[in-house]
GROMACS .gro file of C-alpha atoms in nm:
model
  205
    1UNK     CA    1   2.145  -9.771  -5.459
    2UNK     CA    2   1.814  -9.815  -5.635
    3UNK     CA    3   1.521  -9.731  -5.399
    4UNK     CA    4   1.346 -10.063  -5.459
    5UNK     CA    5   1.655 -10.245  -5.336
    6UNK     CA    6   1.620 -10.089  -4.992
    7UNK     CA    7   1.288 -10.260  -4.908
    8UNK     CA    8   1.409 -10.619  -4.943
    9UNK     CA    9   1.719 -10.532  -4.739
   10UNK     CA   10   1.493 -10.395  -4.464
   11UNK     CA   11   1.285 -10.713  -4.472
   12UNK     CA   12   1.595 -10.926  -4.441
   13UNK     CA   13   1.719 -10.700  -4.161
   14UNK     CA   14   1.403 -10.772  -3.964
   15UNK     CA   15   1.465 -11.143  -4.006
   16UNK     CA   16   1.811 -11.104  -3.851
   17UNK     CA   17   1.666 -10.963  -3.530
   18UNK     CA   18   1.679 -11.225  -3.251
   19UNK     CA   19   1.339 -11.367  -3.161
   20UNK     CA   20   1.354 -11.229  -2.806
   21UNK     CA   21   1.393 -10.873  -2.940
   22UNK     CA   22   1.133 -10.894  -3.215
   23UNK     CA   23   0.840 -10.800  -2.984
   24UNK     CA   24   1.027 -10.483  -2.884
   25UNK     CA   25   1.107 -10.414  -3.248
   26UNK     CA   26   0.740 -10.459  -3.331
   27UNK     CA   27   0.645 -10.199  -3.069
   28UNK     CA   28   0.906  -9.958  -3.202
   29UNK     CA   29   0.798  -9.997  -3.564
   30UNK     CA   30   0.431  -9.970  -3.470
   31UNK     CA   31   0.486  -9.663  -3.252
   32UNK     CA   32   0.678  -9.485  -3.528
   33UNK     CA   33   0.410  -9.557  -3.787
   34UNK     CA   34   0.136  -9.456  -3.541
   35UNK     CA   35   0.293  -9.113  -3.486
   36UNK     CA   36   0.336  -9.062  -3.862
   37UNK     CA   37  -0.025  -9.158  -3.933
   38UNK     CA   38  -0.167  -8.944  -3.652
   39UNK     CA   39   0.021  -8.642  -3.790
   40UNK     CA   40  -0.105  -8.726  -4.139
   41UNK     CA   41  -0.458  -8.765  -4.005
   42UNK     CA   42  -0.443  -8.432  -3.825
   43UNK     CA   43  -0.327  -8.255  -4.140
   44UNK     CA   44  -0.603  -8.423  -4.340
   45UNK     CA   45  -0.875  -8.335  -4.090
   46UNK     CA   46  -0.756  -7.976  -4.080
   47UNK     CA   47  -0.769  -7.955  -4.459
   48UNK     CA   48  -1.120  -8.104  -4.470
   49UNK     CA   49  -1.247  -7.854  -4.213
   50UNK     CA   50  -1.091  -7.564  -4.404
   51UNK     CA   51  -1.252  -7.678  -4.730
   52UNK     CA   52  -1.587  -7.722  -4.557
   53UNK     CA   53  -1.568  -7.374  -4.404
   54UNK     CA   54  -1.486  -7.222  -4.742
   55UNK     CA   55  -1.780  -7.404  -4.897
   56UNK     CA   56  -2.009  -7.269  -4.624
   57UNK     CA   57  -1.899  -6.912  -4.695
   58UNK     CA   58  -1.967  -6.957  -5.066
   59UNK     CA   59  -2.312  -7.094  -4.989
   60UNK     CA   60  -2.401  -6.807  -4.759
   61UNK     CA   61  -2.273  -6.546  -5.006
   62UNK     CA   62  -2.479  -6.682  -5.296
   63UNK     CA   63  -2.838  -6.786  -5.339
   64UNK     CA   64  -2.970  -7.032  -5.078
   65UNK     CA   65  -2.928  -7.386  -5.219
   66UNK     CA   66  -3.011  -7.662  -4.972
   67UNK     CA   67  -2.898  -7.932  -5.215
   68UNK     CA   68  -2.551  -7.776  -5.239
   69UNK     CA   69  -2.533  -7.765  -4.860
   70UNK     CA   70  -2.613  -8.138  -4.846
   71UNK     CA   71  -2.351  -8.212  -5.112
   72UNK     CA   72  -2.095  -8.011  -4.914
   73UNK     CA   73  -2.174  -8.205  -4.597
   74UNK     CA   74  -2.162  -8.539  -4.779
   75UNK     CA   75  -1.830  -8.446  -4.937
   76UNK     CA   76  -1.678  -8.374  -4.596
   77UNK     CA   77  -1.797  -8.710  -4.461
   78UNK     CA   78  -1.663  -8.890  -4.768
   79UNK     CA   79  -1.321  -8.725  -4.732
   80UNK     CA   80  -1.306  -8.833  -4.367
   81UNK     CA   81  -1.384  -9.189  -4.470
   82UNK     CA   82  -1.123  -9.174  -4.746
   83UNK     CA   83  -0.868  -9.052  -4.492
   84UNK     CA   84  -0.918  -9.366  -4.281
   85UNK     CA   85  -0.904  -9.591  -4.587
   86UNK     CA   86  -0.572  -9.435  -4.689
   87UNK     CA   87  -0.433  -9.505  -4.342
   88UNK     CA   88  -0.547  -9.867  -4.352
   89UNK     CA   89  -0.381  -9.903  -4.692
   90UNK     CA   90  -0.064  -9.748  -4.554
   91UNK     CA   91  -0.052 -10.002  -4.271
   92UNK     CA   92  -0.121 -10.285  -4.515
   93UNK     CA   93   0.143 -10.170  -4.764
   94UNK     CA   94   0.401 -10.130  -4.487
   95UNK     CA   95   0.340 -10.476  -4.341
   96UNK     CA   96   0.357 -10.629  -4.687
   97UNK     CA   97   0.682 -10.455  -4.779
   98UNK     CA   98   0.833 -10.547  -4.444
   99UNK     CA   99   0.755 -10.910  -4.520
  100UNK     CA  100   0.530 -10.955  -4.215
  101UNK     CA  101   0.221 -11.049  -4.419
  102UNK     CA  102   0.221 -11.217  -4.760
  103UNK     CA  103  -0.016 -11.062  -5.010
  104UNK     CA  104  -0.164 -10.713  -5.014
  105UNK     CA  105  -0.520 -10.849  -4.993
  106UNK     CA  106  -0.441 -11.038  -4.671
  107UNK     CA  107  -0.264 -10.732  -4.535
  108UNK     CA  108  -0.560 -10.503  -4.607
  109UNK     CA  109  -0.798 -10.750  -4.444
  110UNK     CA  110  -0.579 -10.785  -4.136
  111UNK     CA  111  -0.516 -10.410  -4.099
  112UNK     CA  112  -0.884 -10.323  -4.148
  113UNK     CA  113  -0.981 -10.565  -3.871
  114UNK     CA  114  -0.712 -10.435  -3.638
  115UNK     CA  115  -0.767 -10.067  -3.724
  116UNK     CA  116  -1.141 -10.085  -3.655
  117UNK     CA  117  -1.079 -10.302  -3.342
  118UNK     CA  118  -1.305 -10.579  -3.472
  119UNK     CA  119  -1.050 -10.829  -3.347
  120UNK     CA  120  -1.135 -11.127  -3.563
  121UNK     CA  121  -1.007 -11.268  -3.887
  122UNK     CA  122  -0.821 -11.558  -4.042
  123UNK     CA  123  -0.501 -11.359  -4.106
  124UNK     CA  124  -0.256 -11.308  -3.821
  125UNK     CA  125   0.102 -11.195  -3.767
  126UNK     CA  126   0.374 -11.421  -3.640
  127UNK     CA  127   0.398 -11.451  -3.265
  128UNK     CA  128   0.711 -11.235  -3.248
  129UNK     CA  129   0.547 -10.950  -3.443
  130UNK     CA  130   0.193 -10.962  -3.308
  131UNK     CA  131   0.255 -10.656  -3.089
  132UNK     CA  132   0.195 -10.450  -3.401
  133UNK     CA  133  -0.175 -10.549  -3.391
  134UNK     CA  134  -0.266 -10.347  -3.079
  135UNK     CA  135  -0.061 -10.053  -3.211
  136UNK     CA  136  -0.276 -10.055  -3.526
  137UNK     CA  137  -0.586 -10.066  -3.306
  138UNK     CA  138  -0.458  -9.773  -3.098
  139UNK     CA  139  -0.398  -9.571  -3.414
  140UNK     CA  140  -0.755  -9.642  -3.517
  141UNK     CA  141  -0.886  -9.533  -3.177
  142UNK     CA  142  -0.687  -9.209  -3.191
  143UNK     CA  143  -0.789  -9.118  -3.544
  144UNK     CA  144  -1.154  -9.221  -3.503
  145UNK     CA  145  -1.179  -9.006  -3.192
  146UNK     CA  146  -1.027  -8.715  -3.383
  147UNK     CA  147  -1.264  -8.772  -3.673
  148UNK     CA  148  -1.562  -8.787  -3.437
  149UNK     CA  149  -1.476  -8.450  -3.283
  150UNK     CA  150  -1.432  -8.300  -3.630
  151UNK     CA  151  -1.757  -8.459  -3.748
  152UNK     CA  152  -1.943  -8.306  -3.454
  153UNK     CA  153  -1.825  -7.960  -3.558
  154UNK     CA  154  -1.914  -8.030  -3.922
  155UNK     CA  155  -2.265  -8.145  -3.823
  156UNK     CA  156  -2.312  -7.837  -3.605
  157UNK     CA  157  -2.193  -7.610  -3.887
  158UNK     CA  158  -2.416  -7.792  -4.137
  159UNK     CA  159  -2.718  -7.747  -3.910
  160UNK     CA  160  -2.638  -7.379  -3.869
  161UNK     CA  161  -2.599  -7.331  -4.244
  162UNK     CA  162  -2.927  -7.511  -4.315
  163UNK     CA  163  -3.107  -7.286  -4.068
  164UNK     CA  164  -2.957  -6.974  -4.224
  165UNK     CA  165  -3.041  -7.091  -4.575
  166UNK     CA  166  -3.398  -7.170  -4.466
  167UNK     CA  167  -3.428  -6.824  -4.314
  168UNK     CA  168  -3.294  -6.670  -4.634
  169UNK     CA  169  -3.544  -6.868  -4.839
  170UNK     CA  170  -3.826  -6.748  -4.615
  171UNK     CA  171  -3.707  -6.390  -4.651
  172UNK     CA  172  -3.692  -6.428  -5.028
  173UNK     CA  173  -4.043  -6.571  -5.032
  174UNK     CA  174  -4.166  -6.288  -4.813
  175UNK     CA  175  -3.996  -6.032  -5.039
  176UNK     CA  176  -4.151  -6.194  -5.347
  177UNK     CA  177  -4.493  -6.200  -5.184
  178UNK     CA  178  -4.453  -5.836  -5.081
  179UNK     CA  179  -4.343  -5.741  -5.433
  180UNK     CA  180  -4.637  -5.925  -5.587
  181UNK     CA  181  -4.875  -5.763  -5.339
  182UNK     CA  182  -4.732  -5.419  -5.414
  183UNK     CA  183  -4.764  -5.488  -5.787
  184UNK     CA  184  -5.123  -5.608  -5.739
  185UNK     CA  185  -5.206  -5.302  -5.529
  186UNK     CA  186  -5.052  -5.075  -5.794
  187UNK     CA  187  -5.254  -5.241  -6.069
  188UNK     CA  188  -5.569  -5.222  -5.857
  189UNK     CA  189  -5.514  -4.852  -5.788
  190UNK     CA  190  -5.449  -4.790  -6.157
  191UNK     CA  191  -5.768  -4.971  -6.252
  192UNK     CA  192  -5.957  -4.775  -5.988
  193UNK     CA  193  -5.817  -4.450  -6.122
  194UNK     CA  194  -5.913  -4.548  -6.476
  195UNK     CA  195  -6.269  -4.631  -6.365
  196UNK     CA  196  -6.292  -4.300  -6.180
  197UNK     CA  197  -6.178  -4.115  -6.494
  198UNK     CA  198  -6.435  -4.299  -6.705
  199UNK     CA  199  -6.713  -4.218  -6.461
  200UNK     CA  200  -6.604  -3.854  -6.455
  201UNK     CA  201  -6.597  -3.844  -6.834
  202UNK     CA  202  -6.951  -3.993  -6.853
  203UNK     CA  203  -7.082  -3.738  -6.605
  204UNK     CA  204  -6.934  -3.453  -6.810
  205UNK     CA  205  -7.103  -3.586  -7.125
   0.00000   0.00000   0.00000
């Protein structure tokens, strides 16, 4: 069977469910998708943290660049945002393919409102399937809480890296100042030695 033929059959299968069992079916479908998305979110957050940690090590091993540290932090935040957007799109695509919402734009709008627990909008599910709405909200609560905890660790790591880079910059400046001072002292001593030699040579004449 062609894969695209399975989706319409699933949509028609949902229509065959008796109305009194559709709320339970909505809970089951929503719970399954919630578990899948939470696992996906966990894998994504783990990958983002690993990439951020690798970037920190590269920063600390090289020359201190505060701009690169800011770019690294911004990239981690952007990836976390993208992770939530992907999950909203997954909810929207699923509801559209299941035939519960007509139009991907309406589905995205509905899922974004439910996922972020805004709770308002002109698009709504049918009465029998509206139990999916709180499941989408719960998935958003779970994943936002997970993202918040990860973001706290990223902010703490970013602050620590910035402090270390600032300390390294100060040490570099101190080393440069010390090198310049040593060079200046060497030149001054050389000039003093040259003057002493000239004075000695004049006295001998």
